[in-house]
Tab-separated table of C-alpha atoms and ligand atoms in Angstrom:
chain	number	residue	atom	x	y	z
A	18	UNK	CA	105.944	59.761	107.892
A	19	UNK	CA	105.297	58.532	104.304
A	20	UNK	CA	102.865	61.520	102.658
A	21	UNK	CA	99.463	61.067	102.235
A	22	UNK	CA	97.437	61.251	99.307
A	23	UNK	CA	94.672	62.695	101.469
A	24	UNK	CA	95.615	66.196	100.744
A	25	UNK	CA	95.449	67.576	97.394
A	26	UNK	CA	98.980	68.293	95.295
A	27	UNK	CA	99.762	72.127	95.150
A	28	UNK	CA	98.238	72.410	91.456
A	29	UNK	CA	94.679	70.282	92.740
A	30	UNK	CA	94.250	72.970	95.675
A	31	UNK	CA	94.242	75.944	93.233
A	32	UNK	CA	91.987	74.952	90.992
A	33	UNK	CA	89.485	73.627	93.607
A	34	UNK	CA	90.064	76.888	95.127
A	35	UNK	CA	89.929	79.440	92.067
A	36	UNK	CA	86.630	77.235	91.163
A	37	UNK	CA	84.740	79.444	94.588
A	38	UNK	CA	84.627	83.242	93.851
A	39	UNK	CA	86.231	85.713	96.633
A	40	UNK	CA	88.371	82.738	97.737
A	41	UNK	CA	89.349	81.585	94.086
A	42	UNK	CA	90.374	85.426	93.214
A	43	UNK	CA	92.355	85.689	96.747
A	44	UNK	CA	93.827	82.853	96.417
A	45	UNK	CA	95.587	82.773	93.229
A	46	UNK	CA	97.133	86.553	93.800
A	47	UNK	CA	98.327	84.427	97.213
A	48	UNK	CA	100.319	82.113	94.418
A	49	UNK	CA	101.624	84.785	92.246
A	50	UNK	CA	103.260	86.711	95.599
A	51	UNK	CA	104.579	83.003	95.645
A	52	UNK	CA	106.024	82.840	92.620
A	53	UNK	CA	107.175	86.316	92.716
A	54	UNK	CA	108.916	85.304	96.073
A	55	UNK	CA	110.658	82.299	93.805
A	56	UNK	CA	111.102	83.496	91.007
A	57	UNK	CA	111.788	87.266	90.639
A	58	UNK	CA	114.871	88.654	91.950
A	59	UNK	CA	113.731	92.565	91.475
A	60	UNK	CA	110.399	91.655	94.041
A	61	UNK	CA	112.046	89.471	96.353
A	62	UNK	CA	114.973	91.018	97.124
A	63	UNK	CA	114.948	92.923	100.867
A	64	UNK	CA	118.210	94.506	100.217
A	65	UNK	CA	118.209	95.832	96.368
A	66	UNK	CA	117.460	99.767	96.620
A	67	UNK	CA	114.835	99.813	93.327
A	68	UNK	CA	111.750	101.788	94.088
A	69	UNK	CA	109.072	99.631	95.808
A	70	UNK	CA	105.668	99.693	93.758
A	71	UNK	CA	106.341	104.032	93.308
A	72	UNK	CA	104.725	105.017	90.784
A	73	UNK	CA	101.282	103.820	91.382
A	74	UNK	CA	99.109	102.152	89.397
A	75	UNK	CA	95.420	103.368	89.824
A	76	UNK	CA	94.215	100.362	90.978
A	77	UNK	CA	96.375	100.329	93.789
A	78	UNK	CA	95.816	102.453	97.015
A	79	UNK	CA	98.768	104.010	98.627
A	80	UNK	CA	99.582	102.980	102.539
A	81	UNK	CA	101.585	104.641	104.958
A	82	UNK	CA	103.924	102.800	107.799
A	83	UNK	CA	103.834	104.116	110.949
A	84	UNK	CA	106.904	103.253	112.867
A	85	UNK	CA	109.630	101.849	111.277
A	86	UNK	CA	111.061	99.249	113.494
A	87	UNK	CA	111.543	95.277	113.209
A	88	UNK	CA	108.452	94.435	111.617
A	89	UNK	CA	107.895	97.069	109.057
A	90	UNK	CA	111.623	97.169	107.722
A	91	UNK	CA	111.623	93.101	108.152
A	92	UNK	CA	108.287	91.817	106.827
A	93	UNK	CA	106.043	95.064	105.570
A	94	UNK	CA	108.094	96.959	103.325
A	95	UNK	CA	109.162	93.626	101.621
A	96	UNK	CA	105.985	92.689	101.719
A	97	UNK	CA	104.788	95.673	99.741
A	98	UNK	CA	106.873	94.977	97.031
A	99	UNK	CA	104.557	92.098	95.971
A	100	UNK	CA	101.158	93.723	97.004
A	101	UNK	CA	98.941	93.796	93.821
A	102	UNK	CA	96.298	95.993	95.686
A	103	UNK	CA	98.271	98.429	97.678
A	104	UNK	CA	101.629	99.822	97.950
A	105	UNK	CA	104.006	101.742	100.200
A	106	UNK	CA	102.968	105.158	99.251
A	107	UNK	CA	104.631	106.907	102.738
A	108	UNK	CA	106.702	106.842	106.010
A	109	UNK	CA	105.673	108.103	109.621
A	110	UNK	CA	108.702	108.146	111.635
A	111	UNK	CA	110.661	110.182	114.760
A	112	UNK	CA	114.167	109.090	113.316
A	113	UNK	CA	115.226	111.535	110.266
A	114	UNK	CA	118.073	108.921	109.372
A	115	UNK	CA	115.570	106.151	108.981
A	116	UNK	CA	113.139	108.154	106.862
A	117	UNK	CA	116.488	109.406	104.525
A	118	UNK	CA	116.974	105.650	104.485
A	119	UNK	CA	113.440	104.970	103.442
A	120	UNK	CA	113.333	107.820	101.054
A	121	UNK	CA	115.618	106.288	98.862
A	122	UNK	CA	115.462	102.603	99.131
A	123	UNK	CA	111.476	102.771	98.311
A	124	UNK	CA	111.474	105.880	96.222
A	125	UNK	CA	108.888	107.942	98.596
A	126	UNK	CA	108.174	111.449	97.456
A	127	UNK	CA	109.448	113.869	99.864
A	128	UNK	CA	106.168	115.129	100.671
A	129	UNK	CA	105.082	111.409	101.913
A	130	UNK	CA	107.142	111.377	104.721
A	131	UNK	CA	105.792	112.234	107.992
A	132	UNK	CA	107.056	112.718	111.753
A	133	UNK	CA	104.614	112.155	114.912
A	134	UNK	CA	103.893	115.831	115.250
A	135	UNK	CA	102.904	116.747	111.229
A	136	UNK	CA	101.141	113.148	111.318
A	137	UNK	CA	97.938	114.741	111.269
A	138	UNK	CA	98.345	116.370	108.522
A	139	UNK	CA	97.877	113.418	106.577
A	140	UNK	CA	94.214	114.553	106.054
A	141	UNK	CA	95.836	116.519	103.362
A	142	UNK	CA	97.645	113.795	101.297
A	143	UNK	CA	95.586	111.725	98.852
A	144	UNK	CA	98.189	109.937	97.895
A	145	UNK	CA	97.223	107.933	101.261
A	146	UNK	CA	94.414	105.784	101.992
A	147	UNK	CA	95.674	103.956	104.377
A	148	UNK	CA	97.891	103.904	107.772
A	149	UNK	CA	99.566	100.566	108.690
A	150	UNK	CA	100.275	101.344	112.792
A	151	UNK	CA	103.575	99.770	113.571
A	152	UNK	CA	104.095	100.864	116.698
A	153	UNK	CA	104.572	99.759	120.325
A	154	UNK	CA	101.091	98.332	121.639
A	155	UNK	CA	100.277	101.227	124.046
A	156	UNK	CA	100.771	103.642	120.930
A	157	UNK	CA	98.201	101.842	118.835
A	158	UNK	CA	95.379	103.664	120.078
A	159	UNK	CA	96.523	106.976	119.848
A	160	UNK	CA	97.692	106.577	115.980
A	161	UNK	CA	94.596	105.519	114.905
A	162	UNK	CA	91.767	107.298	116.214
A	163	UNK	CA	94.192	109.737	114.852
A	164	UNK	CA	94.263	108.119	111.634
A	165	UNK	CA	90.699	107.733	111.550
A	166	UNK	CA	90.004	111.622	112.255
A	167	UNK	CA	92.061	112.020	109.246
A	168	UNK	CA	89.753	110.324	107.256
A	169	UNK	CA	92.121	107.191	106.581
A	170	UNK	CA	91.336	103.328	106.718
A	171	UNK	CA	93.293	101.454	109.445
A	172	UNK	CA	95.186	98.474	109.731
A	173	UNK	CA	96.645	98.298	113.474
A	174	UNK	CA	99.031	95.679	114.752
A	175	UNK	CA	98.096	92.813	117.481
A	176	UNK	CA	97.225	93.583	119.897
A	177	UNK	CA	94.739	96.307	118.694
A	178	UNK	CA	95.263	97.965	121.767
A	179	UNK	CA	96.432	97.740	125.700
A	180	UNK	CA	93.021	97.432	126.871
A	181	UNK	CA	89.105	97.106	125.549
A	182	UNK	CA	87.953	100.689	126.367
A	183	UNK	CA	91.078	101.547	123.945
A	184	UNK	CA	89.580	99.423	121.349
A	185	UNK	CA	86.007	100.382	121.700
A	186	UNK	CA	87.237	104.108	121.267
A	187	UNK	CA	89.158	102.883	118.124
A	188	UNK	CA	86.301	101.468	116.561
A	189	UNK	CA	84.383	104.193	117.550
A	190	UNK	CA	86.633	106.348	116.098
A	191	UNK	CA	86.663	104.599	112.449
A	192	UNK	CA	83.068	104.394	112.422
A	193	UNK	CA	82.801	107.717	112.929
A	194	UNK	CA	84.856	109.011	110.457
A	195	UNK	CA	83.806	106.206	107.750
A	196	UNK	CA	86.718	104.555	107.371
A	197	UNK	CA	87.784	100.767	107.791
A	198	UNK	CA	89.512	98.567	110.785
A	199	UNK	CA	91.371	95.860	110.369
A	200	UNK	CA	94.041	94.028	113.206
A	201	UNK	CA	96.909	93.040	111.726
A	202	UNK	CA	95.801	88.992	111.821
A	203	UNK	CA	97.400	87.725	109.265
A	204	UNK	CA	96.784	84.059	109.376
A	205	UNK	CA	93.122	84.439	108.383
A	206	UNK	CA	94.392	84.032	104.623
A	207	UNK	CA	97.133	82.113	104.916
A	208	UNK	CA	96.431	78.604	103.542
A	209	UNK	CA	97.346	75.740	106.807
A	210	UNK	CA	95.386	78.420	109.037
A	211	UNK	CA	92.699	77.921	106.532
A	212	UNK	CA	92.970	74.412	105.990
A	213	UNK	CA	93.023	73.954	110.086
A	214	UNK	CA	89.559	76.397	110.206
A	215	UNK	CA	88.194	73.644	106.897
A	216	UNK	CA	89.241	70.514	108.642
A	217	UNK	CA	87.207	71.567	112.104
A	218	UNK	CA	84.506	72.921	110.533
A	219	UNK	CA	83.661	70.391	108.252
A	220	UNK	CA	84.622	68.185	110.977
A	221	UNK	CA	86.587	65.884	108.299
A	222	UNK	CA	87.843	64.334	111.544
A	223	UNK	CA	84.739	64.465	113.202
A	224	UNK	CA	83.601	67.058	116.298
A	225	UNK	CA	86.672	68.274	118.355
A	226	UNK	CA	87.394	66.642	121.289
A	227	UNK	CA	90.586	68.872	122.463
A	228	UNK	CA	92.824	72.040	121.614
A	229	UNK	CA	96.220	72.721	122.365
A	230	UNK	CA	97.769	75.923	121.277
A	231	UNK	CA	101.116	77.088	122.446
A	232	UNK	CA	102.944	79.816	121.247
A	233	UNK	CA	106.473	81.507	122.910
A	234	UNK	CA	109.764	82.434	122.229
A	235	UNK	CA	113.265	83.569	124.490
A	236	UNK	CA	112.987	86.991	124.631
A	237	UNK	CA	116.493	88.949	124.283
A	238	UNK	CA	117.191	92.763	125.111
A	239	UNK	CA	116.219	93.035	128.581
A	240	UNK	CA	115.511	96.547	128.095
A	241	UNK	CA	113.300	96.549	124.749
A	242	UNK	CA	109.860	98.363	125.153
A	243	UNK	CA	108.077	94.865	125.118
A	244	UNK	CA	109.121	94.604	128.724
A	245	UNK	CA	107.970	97.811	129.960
A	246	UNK	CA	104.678	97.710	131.052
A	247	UNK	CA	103.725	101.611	130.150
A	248	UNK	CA	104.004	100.786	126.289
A	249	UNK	CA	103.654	96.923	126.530
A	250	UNK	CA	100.817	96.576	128.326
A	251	UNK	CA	101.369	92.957	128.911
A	252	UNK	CA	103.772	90.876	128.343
A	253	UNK	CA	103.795	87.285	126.833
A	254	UNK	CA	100.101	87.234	126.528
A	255	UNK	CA	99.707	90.749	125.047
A	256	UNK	CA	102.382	89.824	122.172
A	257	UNK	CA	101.973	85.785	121.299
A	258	UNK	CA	99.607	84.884	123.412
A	259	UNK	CA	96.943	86.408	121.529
A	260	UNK	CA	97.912	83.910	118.873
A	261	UNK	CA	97.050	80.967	120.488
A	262	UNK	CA	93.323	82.924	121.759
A	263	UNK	CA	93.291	83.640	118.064
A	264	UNK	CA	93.686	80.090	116.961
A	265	UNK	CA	91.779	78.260	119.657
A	266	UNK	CA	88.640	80.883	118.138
A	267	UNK	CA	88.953	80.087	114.428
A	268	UNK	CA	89.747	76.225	115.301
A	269	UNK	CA	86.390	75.941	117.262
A	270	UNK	CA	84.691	78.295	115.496
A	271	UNK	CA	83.498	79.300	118.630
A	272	UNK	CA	84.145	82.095	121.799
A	273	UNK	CA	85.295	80.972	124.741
A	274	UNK	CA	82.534	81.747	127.717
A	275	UNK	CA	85.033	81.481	130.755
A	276	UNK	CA	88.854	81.076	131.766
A	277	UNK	CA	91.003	79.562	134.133
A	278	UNK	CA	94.682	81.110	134.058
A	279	UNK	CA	98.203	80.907	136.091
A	280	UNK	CA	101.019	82.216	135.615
A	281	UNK	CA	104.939	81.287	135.924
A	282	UNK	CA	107.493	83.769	136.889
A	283	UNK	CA	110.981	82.446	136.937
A	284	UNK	CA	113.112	85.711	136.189
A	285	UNK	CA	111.722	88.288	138.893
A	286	UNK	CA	113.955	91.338	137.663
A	287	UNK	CA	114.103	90.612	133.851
A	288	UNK	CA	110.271	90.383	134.011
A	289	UNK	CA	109.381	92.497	136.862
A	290	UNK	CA	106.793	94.264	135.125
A	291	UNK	CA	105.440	92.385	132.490
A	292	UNK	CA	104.493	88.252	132.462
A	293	UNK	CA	107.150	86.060	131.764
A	294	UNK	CA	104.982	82.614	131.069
A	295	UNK	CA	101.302	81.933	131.412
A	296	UNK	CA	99.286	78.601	131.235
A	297	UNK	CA	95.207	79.151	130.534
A	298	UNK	CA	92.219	77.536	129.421
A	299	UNK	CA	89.701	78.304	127.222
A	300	UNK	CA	85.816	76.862	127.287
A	301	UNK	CA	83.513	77.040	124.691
A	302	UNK	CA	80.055	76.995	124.830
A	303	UNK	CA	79.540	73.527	123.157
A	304	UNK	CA	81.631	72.037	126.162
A	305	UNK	CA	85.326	71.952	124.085
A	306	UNK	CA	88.249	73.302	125.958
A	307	UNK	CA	91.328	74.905	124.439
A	308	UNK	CA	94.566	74.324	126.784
A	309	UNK	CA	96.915	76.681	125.662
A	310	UNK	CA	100.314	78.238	126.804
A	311	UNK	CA	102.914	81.572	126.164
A	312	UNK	CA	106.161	82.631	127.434
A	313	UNK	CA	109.280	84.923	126.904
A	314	UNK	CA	111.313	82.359	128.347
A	315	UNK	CA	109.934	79.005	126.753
A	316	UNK	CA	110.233	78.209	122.519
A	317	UNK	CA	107.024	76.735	121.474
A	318	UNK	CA	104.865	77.061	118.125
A	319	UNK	CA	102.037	74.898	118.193
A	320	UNK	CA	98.484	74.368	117.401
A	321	UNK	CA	96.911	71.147	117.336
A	322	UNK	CA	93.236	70.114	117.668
A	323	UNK	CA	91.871	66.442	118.773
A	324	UNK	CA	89.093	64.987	117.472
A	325	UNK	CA	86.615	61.896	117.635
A	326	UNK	CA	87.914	60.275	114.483
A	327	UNK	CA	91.845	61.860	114.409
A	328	UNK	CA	93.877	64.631	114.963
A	329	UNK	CA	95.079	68.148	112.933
A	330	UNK	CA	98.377	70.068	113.504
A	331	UNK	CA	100.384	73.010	112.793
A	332	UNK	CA	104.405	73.523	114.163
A	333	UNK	CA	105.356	75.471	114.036
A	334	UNK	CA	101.989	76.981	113.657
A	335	UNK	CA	102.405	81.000	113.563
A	336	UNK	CA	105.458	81.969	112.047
A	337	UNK	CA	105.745	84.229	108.775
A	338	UNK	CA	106.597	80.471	107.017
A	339	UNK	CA	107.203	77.893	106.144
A	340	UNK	CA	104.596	76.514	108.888
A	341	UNK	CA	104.368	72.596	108.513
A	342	UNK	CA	100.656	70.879	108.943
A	343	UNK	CA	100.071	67.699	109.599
A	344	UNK	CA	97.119	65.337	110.195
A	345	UNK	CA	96.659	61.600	111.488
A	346	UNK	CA	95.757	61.169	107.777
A	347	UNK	CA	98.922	62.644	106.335
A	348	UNK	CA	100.658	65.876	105.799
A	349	UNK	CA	99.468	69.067	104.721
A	350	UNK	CA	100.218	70.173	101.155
A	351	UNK	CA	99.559	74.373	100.714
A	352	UNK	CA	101.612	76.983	99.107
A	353	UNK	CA	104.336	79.130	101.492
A	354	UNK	CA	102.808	82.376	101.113
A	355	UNK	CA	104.193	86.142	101.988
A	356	UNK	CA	101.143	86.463	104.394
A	357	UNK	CA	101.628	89.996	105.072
A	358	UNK	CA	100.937	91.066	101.253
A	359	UNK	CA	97.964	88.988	101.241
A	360	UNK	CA	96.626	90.459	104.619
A	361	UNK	CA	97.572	93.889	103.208
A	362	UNK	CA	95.835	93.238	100.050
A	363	UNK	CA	93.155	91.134	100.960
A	364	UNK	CA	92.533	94.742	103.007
A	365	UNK	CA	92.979	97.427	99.884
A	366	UNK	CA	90.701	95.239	98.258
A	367	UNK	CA	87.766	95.226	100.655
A	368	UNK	CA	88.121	99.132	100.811
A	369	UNK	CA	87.803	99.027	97.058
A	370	UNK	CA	84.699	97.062	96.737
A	371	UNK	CA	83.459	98.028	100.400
A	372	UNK	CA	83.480	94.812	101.693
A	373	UNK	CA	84.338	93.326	105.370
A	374	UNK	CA	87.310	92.022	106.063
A	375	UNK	CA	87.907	88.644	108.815
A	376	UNK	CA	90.063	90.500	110.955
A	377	UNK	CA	87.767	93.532	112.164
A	378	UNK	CA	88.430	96.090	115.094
A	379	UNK	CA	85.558	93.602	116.889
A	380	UNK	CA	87.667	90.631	116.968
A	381	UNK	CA	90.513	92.804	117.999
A	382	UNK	CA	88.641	93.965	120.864
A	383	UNK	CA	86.772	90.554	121.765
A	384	UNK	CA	90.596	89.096	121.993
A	385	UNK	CA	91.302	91.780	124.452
A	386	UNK	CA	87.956	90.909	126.788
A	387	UNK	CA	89.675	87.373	126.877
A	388	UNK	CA	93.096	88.847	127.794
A	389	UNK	CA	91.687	90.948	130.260
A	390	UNK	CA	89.920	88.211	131.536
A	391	UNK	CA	92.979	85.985	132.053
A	392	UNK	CA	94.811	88.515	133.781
A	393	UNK	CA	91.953	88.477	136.159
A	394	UNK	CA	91.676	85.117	136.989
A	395	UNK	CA	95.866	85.359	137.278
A	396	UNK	CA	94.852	88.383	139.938
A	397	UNK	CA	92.407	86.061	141.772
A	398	UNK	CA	94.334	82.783	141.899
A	399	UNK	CA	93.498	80.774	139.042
A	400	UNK	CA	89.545	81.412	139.744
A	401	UNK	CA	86.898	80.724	136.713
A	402	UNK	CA	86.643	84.109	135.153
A	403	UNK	CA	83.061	84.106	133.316
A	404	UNK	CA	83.064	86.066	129.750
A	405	UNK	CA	80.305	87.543	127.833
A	406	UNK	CA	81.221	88.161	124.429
B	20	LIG	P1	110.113	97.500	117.158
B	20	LIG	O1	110.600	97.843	118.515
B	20	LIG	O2	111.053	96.806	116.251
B	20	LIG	O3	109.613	98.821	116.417
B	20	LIG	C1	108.825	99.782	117.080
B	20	LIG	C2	108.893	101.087	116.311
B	20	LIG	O4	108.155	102.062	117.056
B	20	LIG	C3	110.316	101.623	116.146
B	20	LIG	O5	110.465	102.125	114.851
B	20	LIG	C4	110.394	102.758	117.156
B	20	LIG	O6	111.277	103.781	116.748
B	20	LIG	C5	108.960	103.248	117.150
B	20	LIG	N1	108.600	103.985	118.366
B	20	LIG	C6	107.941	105.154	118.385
B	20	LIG	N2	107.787	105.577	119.643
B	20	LIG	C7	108.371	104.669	120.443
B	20	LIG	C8	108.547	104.564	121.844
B	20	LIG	N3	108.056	105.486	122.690
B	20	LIG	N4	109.204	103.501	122.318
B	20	LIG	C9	109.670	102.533	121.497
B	20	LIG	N5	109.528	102.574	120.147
B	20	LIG	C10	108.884	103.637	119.640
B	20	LIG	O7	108.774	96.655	117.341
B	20	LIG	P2	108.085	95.696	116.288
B	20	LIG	O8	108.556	94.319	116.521
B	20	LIG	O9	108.232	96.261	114.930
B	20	LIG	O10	106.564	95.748	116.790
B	20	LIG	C11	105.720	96.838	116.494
B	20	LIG	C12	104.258	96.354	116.595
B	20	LIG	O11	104.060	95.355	115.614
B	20	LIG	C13	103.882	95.743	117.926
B	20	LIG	O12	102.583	96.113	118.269
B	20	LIG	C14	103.946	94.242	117.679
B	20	LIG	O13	103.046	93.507	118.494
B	20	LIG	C15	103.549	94.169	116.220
B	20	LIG	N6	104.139	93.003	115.549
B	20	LIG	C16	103.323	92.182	114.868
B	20	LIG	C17	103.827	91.077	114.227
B	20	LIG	C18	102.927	90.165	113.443
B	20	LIG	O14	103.362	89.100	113.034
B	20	LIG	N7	101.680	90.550	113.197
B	20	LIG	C19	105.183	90.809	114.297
B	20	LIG	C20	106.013	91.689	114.983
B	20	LIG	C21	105.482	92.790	115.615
């Protein structure tokens, strides 16, 4: 498709965006991580073994990682090495290897390193403000109401939790101990998310007519924890799923007031405790209906949103980048951005100046009403499950 000069070149965007205020500022630190992504070989690397952001600056509050699996050593810790706002001050983790391993490759002081029995006594470390939990979705809870009681802000993976009492106690929990919640969303501030949320809501394509959102992938290791139940939760739904809920939300700019769901099992033992593939639809109160679908066993990455006067499109749509947009007008034209540093410092920086951030423990737990809610209507055969939001 020949490209459209309805979207703005790279060097248009910023300046129309640093010309707003929040935005402007957020944005361009999203185009330096860029640049340092291009251009710098001592803060892009993932494998040299130079400290990360050690020794602090003091404009910078110092996180903690708890867990140390796929996504911290994959996309956090490099992340971290291109947060502005925040950097990896410690480790929480049960395998002394790993935190040896950590130790050295990100230059953490000794006395930053934690295990899940001395965890609490974080309360005594102010070289920590915050507690990035890594961990498998039943453990979420736990680690930060914990977190919380130790007087330290939160960011908690997706899904907040394995079920909404969990999240109301989490929230709970940080409110009660003054501290800040955020889920671990991170394409709120990542530019084709964005431009997707601009397009609908300035309804540069006129009202919506129609979302589709679709996100799954082929899940491997039949014994990883993501299939057992006890620490899952859930399966497709709980881990991608919540993606596409996510997006059909910030495309409508709505909540969803009922569902319709069904589910598709094709591997009985592989997925004998956990869902395999589920189909379910959203409706909004204005009458718009998001159709949307995850799986374990089906590759899919899509979000794409009708309306009267065109159409607007991400896919793949959720991935840590590049994510391609398109539009019946053209393609999309926005920056490939290390969303996870932006998220992370988008996060140190409302702490800073006390501000909200998008992703709160609220959305967290109003994602996990809906989830409930479709495994209801699974549990009574596809029947219109009402929610109150
Ligand atoms: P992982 O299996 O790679 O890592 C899990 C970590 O938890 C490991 O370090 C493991 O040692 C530790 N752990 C502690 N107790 C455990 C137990 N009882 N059983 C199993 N592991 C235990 O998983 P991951 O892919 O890093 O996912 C961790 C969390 O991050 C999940 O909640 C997941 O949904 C979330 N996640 C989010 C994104 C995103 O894009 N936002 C991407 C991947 C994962």
């Amino acid at each position: 498709m020949k490209k459209s000069t309805y979207y703005p070149t790279r060097r248009k965007f910023v300046k129309r965006i640093s010309q707003g205020t929040g935005a402007g500022l957020f944005l361009s630190a999203s185009m330096s991580l860029l640049g340092s992504a291009c251009s710098s070989p001592n803060q892009s690397s993932e494998t040299t073994s130079e400290a990360s952001a050690a020794p602090a600056r003091k404009d910078q509050l110092g996180l903690a990682l708890v867990g140390l699996g796929s996504y911290s050593n994959g996309q956090l810790a490099p992340a971290l090495k291109q947060t502005e706002k925040c950097y990896l001050a410690g480790i929480v983790t049960g395998t002394p290897s790993k935190a040896q391993e950590w130790k050295q490759k990100y230059n953490i002081p000794e006395g930053n390193i934690y295990n899940y029995d001395n965890y609490d006594e974080l309360v005594n470390n102010d070289d920590i403000d915050i507690i990035y939990v890594v961990l498998p979705n039943s453990m979420h809870a736990e680690y930060t109401i914990r977190a919380a009681k130790a007087g330290k802000h939160v960011m908690c993976e997706k899904p907040m939790a394995v079920s909404v009492d969990e999240c109301q106690q989490m929230i709970d929990a940080c409110h009660k101990n003054n501290v800040k919640l955020a889920v671990g969303y991170r394409l709120h501030y990542e530019p084709f998310n964005q431009e997707i949320m601009r397009l609908a809501e300035e309804q540069v394509f006129g009202s919506l007519t129609g979302i589709q959102n679709n996100f799954g992938f082929t899940i491997g290791d039949p014994t990883q924890w993501r299939l057992d139940y006890e620490l899952a939760g859930g399966g497709a739904l709980m881990d991608v799923g919540i993606y596409t809920i996510q997006a059909a939300c910030y495309t409508s700019g709505e909540e969803p007031i009922s569902v319709v769901a069904k589910e598709f099992k094709t591997d009985t033992e592989k997925f004998s405790e956990v869902d395999e593939t589920i189909h379910f639809t959203l409706t909004f109160p204005s009458g718009l209906k998001a159709e949307c679908k995850t799986s374990y066993n089906q590759n899919y990455n899509l979000l794409r949103a009708e309306a009267e006067n065109g159409w607007f499109q991400l896919d793949p749509a959720y991935h840590y980048g590049p994510l391609i947009g398109e539009t019946s007008k053209g393609a999309m034209d926005f920056p490939q951005i290390r969303e996870q540093a932006v998220h992370m410092d988008r996060f140190a920086e409302c702490i800073m100046q006390d501000e909200a951030i998008k992703t709160t423990g609220e959305m967290g737990m109003r994602d996990m009403k809906i989830i409930e809610a479709i495994y209801q209507s699974i549990e009574e055969n596809g029947r219109e499950v009402a929610l109150a939001l």
